[in-house]
Amino acid sequence: MTDTLNADPPRRIRSFVLRQGRITASQKNALENLWPRYGLDPAAAFDPAAVFGRRAPLTLEIGFGNGESLAAMAQSLPAEDFIGAEVHPPGIGHLLIELERRGLDNVRVFRVDAVELLENCIPEGALARILVFFPDPWHKQRHKKRRLVSPAFARLAASRLAPGGVFHAATDWEDYAMQMLEVLNGCETLVNQAPDGRFSERPAYRSPTKFEQRGRRLGHGVWDLVYRRS
Ligand SMILES: C[S@@+](CC[C@H](N)C(=O)[O-])C[C@H]1O[C@@H](n2cnc3c(N)ncnc32)[C@H](O)[C@@H]1O
């Protein structure tokens, strides 16, 4: 008989697969030398006021890729603070280089699965915005279970937003856009901000990301989904 009490918990299906991507010497150097300045430990308690030395609206970007859009947003909104969660080392290295180049001090970085970060490290109601730009579409039918935006994820993300806080996702994959619309419209603590309860115009703070530009070159459309925590 299986000992269910002592059995390992079921392994979570993750929204990413870690690949040994090519990393440049400067990205490697940044991971070694700039991490102490910008990196945060997801196993430690996270106190935004202590980290940033002030209380300001706090945005989390999940899966920031190369971080160009996160750095641009943080530079354009100096009165706000930003945290990014990513698992791909070359992208993290790229962002660290950008943060130093732009002289930004209102961004910190977690190298972690964002689901674990939300579950274990971010207090309820702590965030003004959660951004998920062009998450991996997992377009094959057998891979769709890996998609980040699920009903459980929507409930978890909404719980970390302050009342009135914004959840904003964007994708260039129509089938995922429709799935997100159904999932997010079905989350009872999120209110769709589009007048017709569907897709929104791109808000000014979202500059085009690397994956968005790639999608456009391939002829894809872009769908933005903007919600507020009720
Ligand atoms: C398709 S890329 C998009 C990157 C960027 N947002 C853009 O638009 O250029 C998706 C990114 O999300 C990251 N990612 C996927 N699941 C994640 C998770 N659970 N936690 C943190 N990052 C994740 C991947 O490593 C990848 O860099």
mmCIF file of C-alpha atoms and ligand atoms in Angstrom:
data_model
loop_
_atom_site.group_PDB
_atom_site.id
_atom_site.type_symbol
_atom_site.label_atom_id
_atom_site.label_comp_id
_atom_site.label_asym_id
_atom_site.label_seq_id
_atom_site.Cartn_x
_atom_site.Cartn_y
_atom_site.Cartn_z
ATOM 1 C CA MET A 1 0.000 0.000 0.000
ATOM 2 C CA THR A 2 1.313 3.502 -0.776
ATOM 3 C CA ASP A 3 2.171 5.578 2.257
ATOM 4 C CA THR A 4 0.237 8.688 1.204
ATOM 5 C CA LEU A 5 1.273 10.692 4.269
ATOM 6 C CA ASN A 6 4.964 10.406 3.501
ATOM 7 C CA ALA A 7 4.684 10.487 -0.282
ATOM 8 C CA ASP A 8 6.296 13.434 -2.074
ATOM 9 C CA PRO A 9 3.783 16.113 -3.051
ATOM 10 C CA PRO A 10 2.835 15.934 -6.754
ATOM 11 C CA ARG A 11 5.373 17.785 -8.901
ATOM 12 C CA ARG A 12 4.041 21.053 -10.209
ATOM 13 C CA ILE A 13 3.865 21.419 -13.974
ATOM 14 C CA ARG A 14 6.053 24.425 -14.654
ATOM 15 C CA SER A 15 5.453 27.095 -17.285
ATOM 16 C CA PHE A 16 9.082 26.932 -18.461
ATOM 17 C CA VAL A 17 11.772 24.452 -19.416
ATOM 18 C CA LEU A 18 15.278 25.513 -18.451
ATOM 19 C CA ARG A 19 17.546 25.237 -21.464
ATOM 20 C CA GLN A 20 21.277 25.797 -21.560
ATOM 21 C CA GLY A 21 20.953 28.967 -23.647
ATOM 22 C CA ARG A 22 24.024 30.758 -24.969
ATOM 23 C CA ILE A 23 25.279 33.286 -22.466
ATOM 24 C CA THR A 24 27.653 36.093 -23.432
ATOM 25 C CA ALA A 25 30.761 36.958 -21.412
ATOM 26 C CA SER A 26 29.233 40.310 -20.384
ATOM 27 C CA GLN A 27 25.986 38.659 -19.221
ATOM 28 C CA LYS A 28 28.018 36.163 -17.196
ATOM 29 C CA ASN A 29 30.079 38.970 -15.758
ATOM 30 C CA ALA A 30 26.900 40.870 -14.847
ATOM 31 C CA LEU A 31 25.440 37.821 -13.074
ATOM 32 C CA GLU A 32 28.591 37.615 -10.976
ATOM 33 C CA ASN A 33 29.239 41.274 -10.287
ATOM 34 C CA LEU A 34 25.880 43.065 -10.447
ATOM 35 C CA TRP A 35 23.766 40.399 -8.757
ATOM 36 C CA PRO A 36 24.716 41.533 -5.226
ATOM 37 C CA ARG A 37 23.402 45.011 -6.091
ATOM 38 C CA TYR A 38 20.136 44.083 -7.835
ATOM 39 C CA GLY A 39 19.396 40.447 -6.975
ATOM 40 C CA LEU A 40 17.030 39.335 -4.217
ATOM 41 C CA ASP A 41 16.769 35.977 -2.467
ATOM 42 C CA PRO A 42 13.293 34.418 -2.821
ATOM 43 C CA ALA A 43 13.902 32.376 0.331
ATOM 44 C CA ALA A 44 14.239 35.528 2.458
ATOM 45 C CA ALA A 45 11.369 37.667 3.707
ATOM 46 C CA PHE A 46 10.688 40.465 1.218
ATOM 47 C CA ASP A 47 10.182 43.920 2.715
ATOM 48 C CA PRO A 48 9.841 46.462 -0.140
ATOM 49 C CA ALA A 49 10.307 49.482 2.152
ATOM 50 C CA ALA A 50 13.609 48.074 3.412
ATOM 51 C CA VAL A 51 14.800 47.053 -0.059
ATOM 52 C CA PHE A 52 13.971 50.348 -1.819
ATOM 53 C CA GLY A 53 14.293 52.666 1.175
ATOM 54 C CA ARG A 54 10.830 54.128 0.565
ATOM 55 C CA ARG A 55 7.163 53.200 0.132
ATOM 56 C CA ALA A 56 6.093 53.461 -3.515
ATOM 57 C CA PRO A 57 3.709 51.598 -5.821
ATOM 58 C CA LEU A 58 5.312 48.238 -6.558
ATOM 59 C CA THR A 59 5.069 46.415 -9.912
ATOM 60 C CA LEU A 60 6.035 42.777 -10.540
ATOM 61 C CA GLU A 61 6.915 41.731 -14.096
ATOM 62 C CA ILE A 62 6.800 37.976 -14.576
ATOM 63 C CA GLY A 63 9.019 36.459 -17.290
ATOM 64 C CA PHE A 64 10.725 39.703 -18.313
ATOM 65 C CA GLY A 65 12.880 37.974 -20.969
ATOM 66 C CA ASN A 66 15.796 40.271 -21.779
ATOM 67 C CA GLY A 67 14.334 42.942 -19.451
ATOM 68 C CA GLU A 68 14.493 45.809 -21.952
ATOM 69 C CA SER A 69 10.835 46.726 -21.430
ATOM 70 C CA LEU A 70 11.150 46.427 -17.640
ATOM 71 C CA ALA A 71 14.176 48.741 -17.612
ATOM 72 C CA ALA A 72 12.443 51.240 -19.919
ATOM 73 C CA MET A 73 9.304 51.236 -17.760
ATOM 74 C CA ALA A 74 11.277 51.703 -14.541
ATOM 75 C CA GLN A 75 13.201 54.581 -16.089
ATOM 76 C CA SER A 76 9.991 56.286 -17.230
ATOM 77 C CA LEU A 77 8.352 55.888 -13.791
ATOM 78 C CA PRO A 78 11.043 56.898 -11.265
ATOM 79 C CA ALA A 79 8.510 57.418 -8.454
ATOM 80 C CA GLU A 80 7.574 53.718 -8.609
ATOM 81 C CA ASP A 81 9.415 50.513 -7.724
ATOM 82 C CA PHE A 82 9.728 47.315 -9.769
ATOM 83 C CA ILE A 83 10.610 43.687 -9.232
ATOM 84 C CA GLY A 84 11.176 41.201 -12.020
ATOM 85 C CA ALA A 85 10.977 37.406 -11.896
ATOM 86 C CA GLU A 86 12.772 35.362 -14.560
ATOM 87 C CA VAL A 87 14.469 31.963 -14.770
ATOM 88 C CA HIS A 88 16.595 32.390 -17.910
ATOM 89 C CA PRO A 89 20.150 33.434 -16.898
ATOM 90 C CA PRO A 90 21.129 35.225 -20.154
ATOM 91 C CA GLY A 91 17.990 37.396 -19.909
ATOM 92 C CA ILE A 92 18.699 38.183 -16.261
ATOM 93 C CA GLY A 93 22.290 39.109 -17.143
ATOM 94 C CA HIS A 94 21.015 41.348 -19.945
ATOM 95 C CA LEU A 95 18.662 43.173 -17.554
ATOM 96 C CA LEU A 96 21.412 43.668 -14.953
ATOM 97 C CA ILE A 97 23.587 45.321 -17.604
ATOM 98 C CA GLU A 98 20.666 47.590 -18.597
ATOM 99 C CA LEU A 99 19.963 48.565 -14.981
ATOM 100 C CA GLU A 100 23.558 49.627 -14.453
ATOM 101 C CA ARG A 101 23.801 51.369 -17.837
ATOM 102 C CA ARG A 102 20.662 53.393 -17.114
ATOM 103 C CA GLY A 103 21.688 54.036 -13.492
ATOM 104 C CA LEU A 104 18.383 52.694 -12.149
ATOM 105 C CA ASP A 105 17.852 52.009 -8.472
ATOM 106 C CA ASN A 106 14.104 51.282 -8.520
ATOM 107 C CA VAL A 107 14.381 47.713 -9.870
ATOM 108 C CA ARG A 108 15.279 44.441 -8.166
ATOM 109 C CA VAL A 109 15.427 40.958 -9.657
ATOM 110 C CA PHE A 110 14.421 37.482 -8.506
ATOM 111 C CA ARG A 111 15.814 34.412 -10.273
ATOM 112 C CA VAL A 112 12.919 32.102 -9.494
ATOM 113 C CA ASP A 113 9.695 30.529 -10.732
ATOM 114 C CA ALA A 114 7.238 33.413 -10.368
ATOM 115 C CA VAL A 115 4.539 31.070 -9.065
ATOM 116 C CA GLU A 116 6.773 30.152 -6.134
ATOM 117 C CA LEU A 117 7.645 33.799 -5.630
ATOM 118 C CA LEU A 118 3.972 34.767 -5.411
ATOM 119 C CA GLU A 119 3.171 31.853 -3.123
ATOM 120 C CA ASN A 120 6.060 32.155 -0.697
ATOM 121 C CA CYS A 121 7.536 35.610 -0.792
ATOM 122 C CA ILE A 122 5.061 38.303 -1.852
ATOM 123 C CA PRO A 123 2.600 39.291 0.887
ATOM 124 C CA GLU A 124 -1.111 39.511 0.090
ATOM 125 C CA GLY A 125 -2.139 42.926 -1.237
ATOM 126 C CA ALA A 126 1.491 44.075 -1.693
ATOM 127 C CA LEU A 127 1.493 44.845 -5.426
ATOM 128 C CA ALA A 128 0.139 47.743 -7.467
ATOM 129 C CA ARG A 129 0.617 45.865 -10.769
ATOM 130 C CA ILE A 130 1.412 42.413 -12.060
ATOM 131 C CA LEU A 131 2.601 42.251 -15.668
ATOM 132 C CA VAL A 132 2.836 39.114 -17.796
ATOM 133 C CA PHE A 133 4.022 40.081 -21.257
ATOM 134 C CA PHE A 134 4.122 37.454 -23.982
ATOM 135 C CA PRO A 135 4.277 34.368 -21.746
ATOM 136 C CA ASP A 136 5.404 31.178 -23.495
ATOM 137 C CA PRO A 137 2.376 30.213 -25.626
ATOM 138 C CA TRP A 138 2.908 26.439 -25.430
ATOM 139 C CA HIS A 139 0.938 26.164 -28.633
ATOM 140 C CA LYS A 140 0.959 22.379 -29.078
ATOM 141 C CA GLN A 141 -2.147 20.747 -27.620
ATOM 142 C CA ARG A 142 -0.113 18.403 -25.388
ATOM 143 C CA HIS A 143 1.859 21.348 -23.944
ATOM 144 C CA LYS A 144 -1.075 23.640 -23.134
ATOM 145 C CA LYS A 145 -1.066 22.399 -19.543
ATOM 146 C CA ARG A 146 2.194 24.354 -19.125
ATOM 147 C CA ARG A 147 0.577 27.729 -19.795
ATOM 148 C CA LEU A 148 1.180 30.103 -16.895
ATOM 149 C CA VAL A 149 -2.254 31.737 -16.861
ATOM 150 C CA SER A 150 -4.636 29.220 -15.293
ATOM 151 C CA PRO A 151 -7.565 29.700 -12.886
ATOM 152 C CA ALA A 152 -5.312 28.893 -9.889
ATOM 153 C CA PHE A 153 -2.651 31.339 -11.089
ATOM 154 C CA ALA A 154 -5.266 34.084 -11.609
ATOM 155 C CA ARG A 155 -6.566 33.650 -8.039
ATOM 156 C CA LEU A 156 -3.015 33.642 -6.641
ATOM 157 C CA ALA A 157 -1.973 36.736 -8.607
ATOM 158 C CA ALA A 158 -5.167 38.634 -7.694
ATOM 159 C CA SER A 159 -4.584 37.910 -4.004
ATOM 160 C CA ARG A 160 -1.158 39.614 -4.156
ATOM 161 C CA LEU A 161 -2.627 42.796 -5.675
ATOM 162 C CA ALA A 162 -3.776 45.678 -3.514
ATOM 163 C CA PRO A 163 -7.456 46.573 -3.991
ATOM 164 C CA GLY A 164 -7.602 48.510 -7.279
ATOM 165 C CA GLY A 165 -4.275 46.989 -8.353
ATOM 166 C CA VAL A 166 -3.795 46.061 -12.023
ATOM 167 C CA PHE A 167 -3.199 42.660 -13.615
ATOM 168 C CA HIS A 168 -1.993 43.139 -17.197
ATOM 169 C CA ALA A 169 -1.165 40.352 -19.630
ATOM 170 C CA ALA A 170 -0.357 40.522 -23.327
ATOM 171 C CA THR A 171 0.133 37.815 -25.927
ATOM 172 C CA ASP A 172 0.626 37.450 -29.662
ATOM 173 C CA TRP A 173 -0.955 33.986 -29.702
ATOM 174 C CA GLU A 174 -4.703 34.191 -30.366
ATOM 175 C CA ASP A 175 -5.635 30.859 -28.829
ATOM 176 C CA TYR A 176 -3.847 31.807 -25.574
ATOM 177 C CA ALA A 177 -5.491 35.259 -25.672
ATOM 178 C CA MET A 178 -8.910 33.582 -25.760
ATOM 179 C CA GLN A 179 -7.945 31.211 -22.955
ATOM 180 C CA MET A 180 -6.670 34.104 -20.803
ATOM 181 C CA LEU A 181 -9.873 36.038 -21.470
ATOM 182 C CA GLU A 182 -11.986 33.138 -20.279
ATOM 183 C CA VAL A 183 -9.793 32.423 -17.240
ATOM 184 C CA LEU A 184 -9.382 36.047 -16.132
ATOM 185 C CA ASN A 185 -13.026 37.017 -16.757
ATOM 186 C CA GLY A 186 -13.907 33.979 -14.624
ATOM 187 C CA CYS A 187 -11.738 35.130 -11.686
ATOM 188 C CA GLU A 188 -14.173 36.723 -9.260
ATOM 189 C CA THR A 189 -11.661 39.171 -7.741
ATOM 190 C CA LEU A 190 -10.594 40.642 -11.107
ATOM 191 C CA VAL A 191 -12.603 43.159 -13.139
ATOM 192 C CA ASN A 192 -11.935 43.500 -16.864
ATOM 193 C CA GLN A 193 -11.124 47.153 -17.709
ATOM 194 C CA ALA A 194 -12.065 46.974 -21.411
ATOM 195 C CA PRO A 195 -15.381 48.735 -22.122
ATOM 196 C CA ASP A 196 -16.712 45.585 -23.810
ATOM 197 C CA GLY A 197 -15.204 43.225 -21.221
ATOM 198 C CA ARG A 198 -12.703 41.783 -23.713
ATOM 199 C CA PHE A 199 -9.333 43.151 -24.885
ATOM 200 C CA SER A 200 -7.788 46.553 -24.058
ATOM 201 C CA GLU A 201 -5.684 49.083 -25.923
ATOM 202 C CA ARG A 202 -1.971 48.809 -25.088
ATOM 203 C CA PRO A 203 -1.376 51.068 -22.052
ATOM 204 C CA ALA A 204 1.371 53.678 -22.566
ATOM 205 C CA TYR A 205 3.677 52.128 -19.950
ATOM 206 C CA ARG A 206 4.104 48.922 -21.993
ATOM 207 C CA SER A 207 6.818 49.417 -24.582
ATOM 208 C CA PRO A 208 7.069 46.743 -27.310
ATOM 209 C CA THR A 209 8.973 43.701 -26.043
ATOM 210 C CA LYS A 210 11.420 41.485 -27.902
ATOM 211 C CA PHE A 211 8.880 38.665 -28.266
ATOM 212 C CA GLU A 212 6.174 41.069 -29.356
ATOM 213 C CA GLN A 213 8.405 42.410 -32.128
ATOM 214 C CA ARG A 214 9.231 38.875 -33.207
ATOM 215 C CA GLY A 215 5.513 38.034 -33.260
ATOM 216 C CA ARG A 216 4.740 41.080 -35.367
ATOM 217 C CA ARG A 217 7.471 40.124 -37.866
ATOM 218 C CA LEU A 218 5.714 36.753 -38.162
ATOM 219 C CA GLY A 219 2.402 38.513 -38.831
ATOM 220 C CA HIS A 220 0.860 37.799 -35.416
ATOM 221 C CA GLY A 221 -1.710 40.085 -33.782
ATOM 222 C CA VAL A 222 -1.327 41.397 -30.208
ATOM 223 C CA TRP A 223 -3.931 41.120 -27.461
ATOM 224 C CA ASP A 224 -3.699 43.096 -24.176
ATOM 225 C CA LEU A 225 -5.806 42.064 -21.187
ATOM 226 C CA VAL A 226 -6.118 44.597 -18.350
ATOM 227 C CA TYR A 227 -7.935 43.903 -15.068
ATOM 228 C CA ARG A 228 -8.305 45.561 -11.669
ATOM 229 C CA ARG A 229 -8.522 43.774 -8.354
ATOM 230 C CA SER A 230 -11.988 44.396 -6.969
HETATM 231 C C1 LIG B 1 8.219 34.090 -24.512
HETATM 232 S S1 LIG B 1 9.292 34.779 -23.320
HETATM 233 C C2 LIG B 1 8.778 36.498 -23.257
HETATM 234 C C3 LIG B 1 9.808 37.380 -22.646
HETATM 235 C C4 LIG B 1 9.436 38.874 -22.581
HETATM 236 N N1 LIG B 1 8.321 39.092 -21.686
HETATM 237 C C5 LIG B 1 9.144 39.439 -23.945
HETATM 238 O O1 LIG B 1 7.985 39.710 -24.228
HETATM 239 O O2 LIG B 1 10.116 39.595 -24.725
HETATM 240 C C6 LIG B 1 8.661 34.161 -21.790
HETATM 241 C C7 LIG B 1 9.645 34.302 -20.652
HETATM 242 O O3 LIG B 1 9.005 33.922 -19.439
HETATM 243 C C8 LIG B 1 9.918 33.221 -18.643
HETATM 244 N N2 LIG B 1 9.112 32.381 -17.726
HETATM 245 C C9 LIG B 1 8.254 31.402 -18.067
HETATM 246 N N3 LIG B 1 7.658 30.893 -16.986
HETATM 247 C C10 LIG B 1 8.156 31.580 -15.917
HETATM 248 C C11 LIG B 1 7.943 31.498 -14.515
HETATM 249 N N4 LIG B 1 7.071 30.616 -13.994
HETATM 250 N N5 LIG B 1 8.631 32.319 -13.712
HETATM 251 C C12 LIG B 1 9.522 33.215 -14.234
HETATM 252 N N6 LIG B 1 9.765 33.339 -15.557
HETATM 253 C C13 LIG B 1 9.095 32.525 -16.387
HETATM 254 C C14 LIG B 1 10.772 32.440 -19.626
HETATM 255 O O4 LIG B 1 12.041 32.111 -19.099
HETATM 256 C C15 LIG B 1 10.879 33.425 -20.784
HETATM 257 O O5 LIG B 1 12.024 34.239 -20.669
#
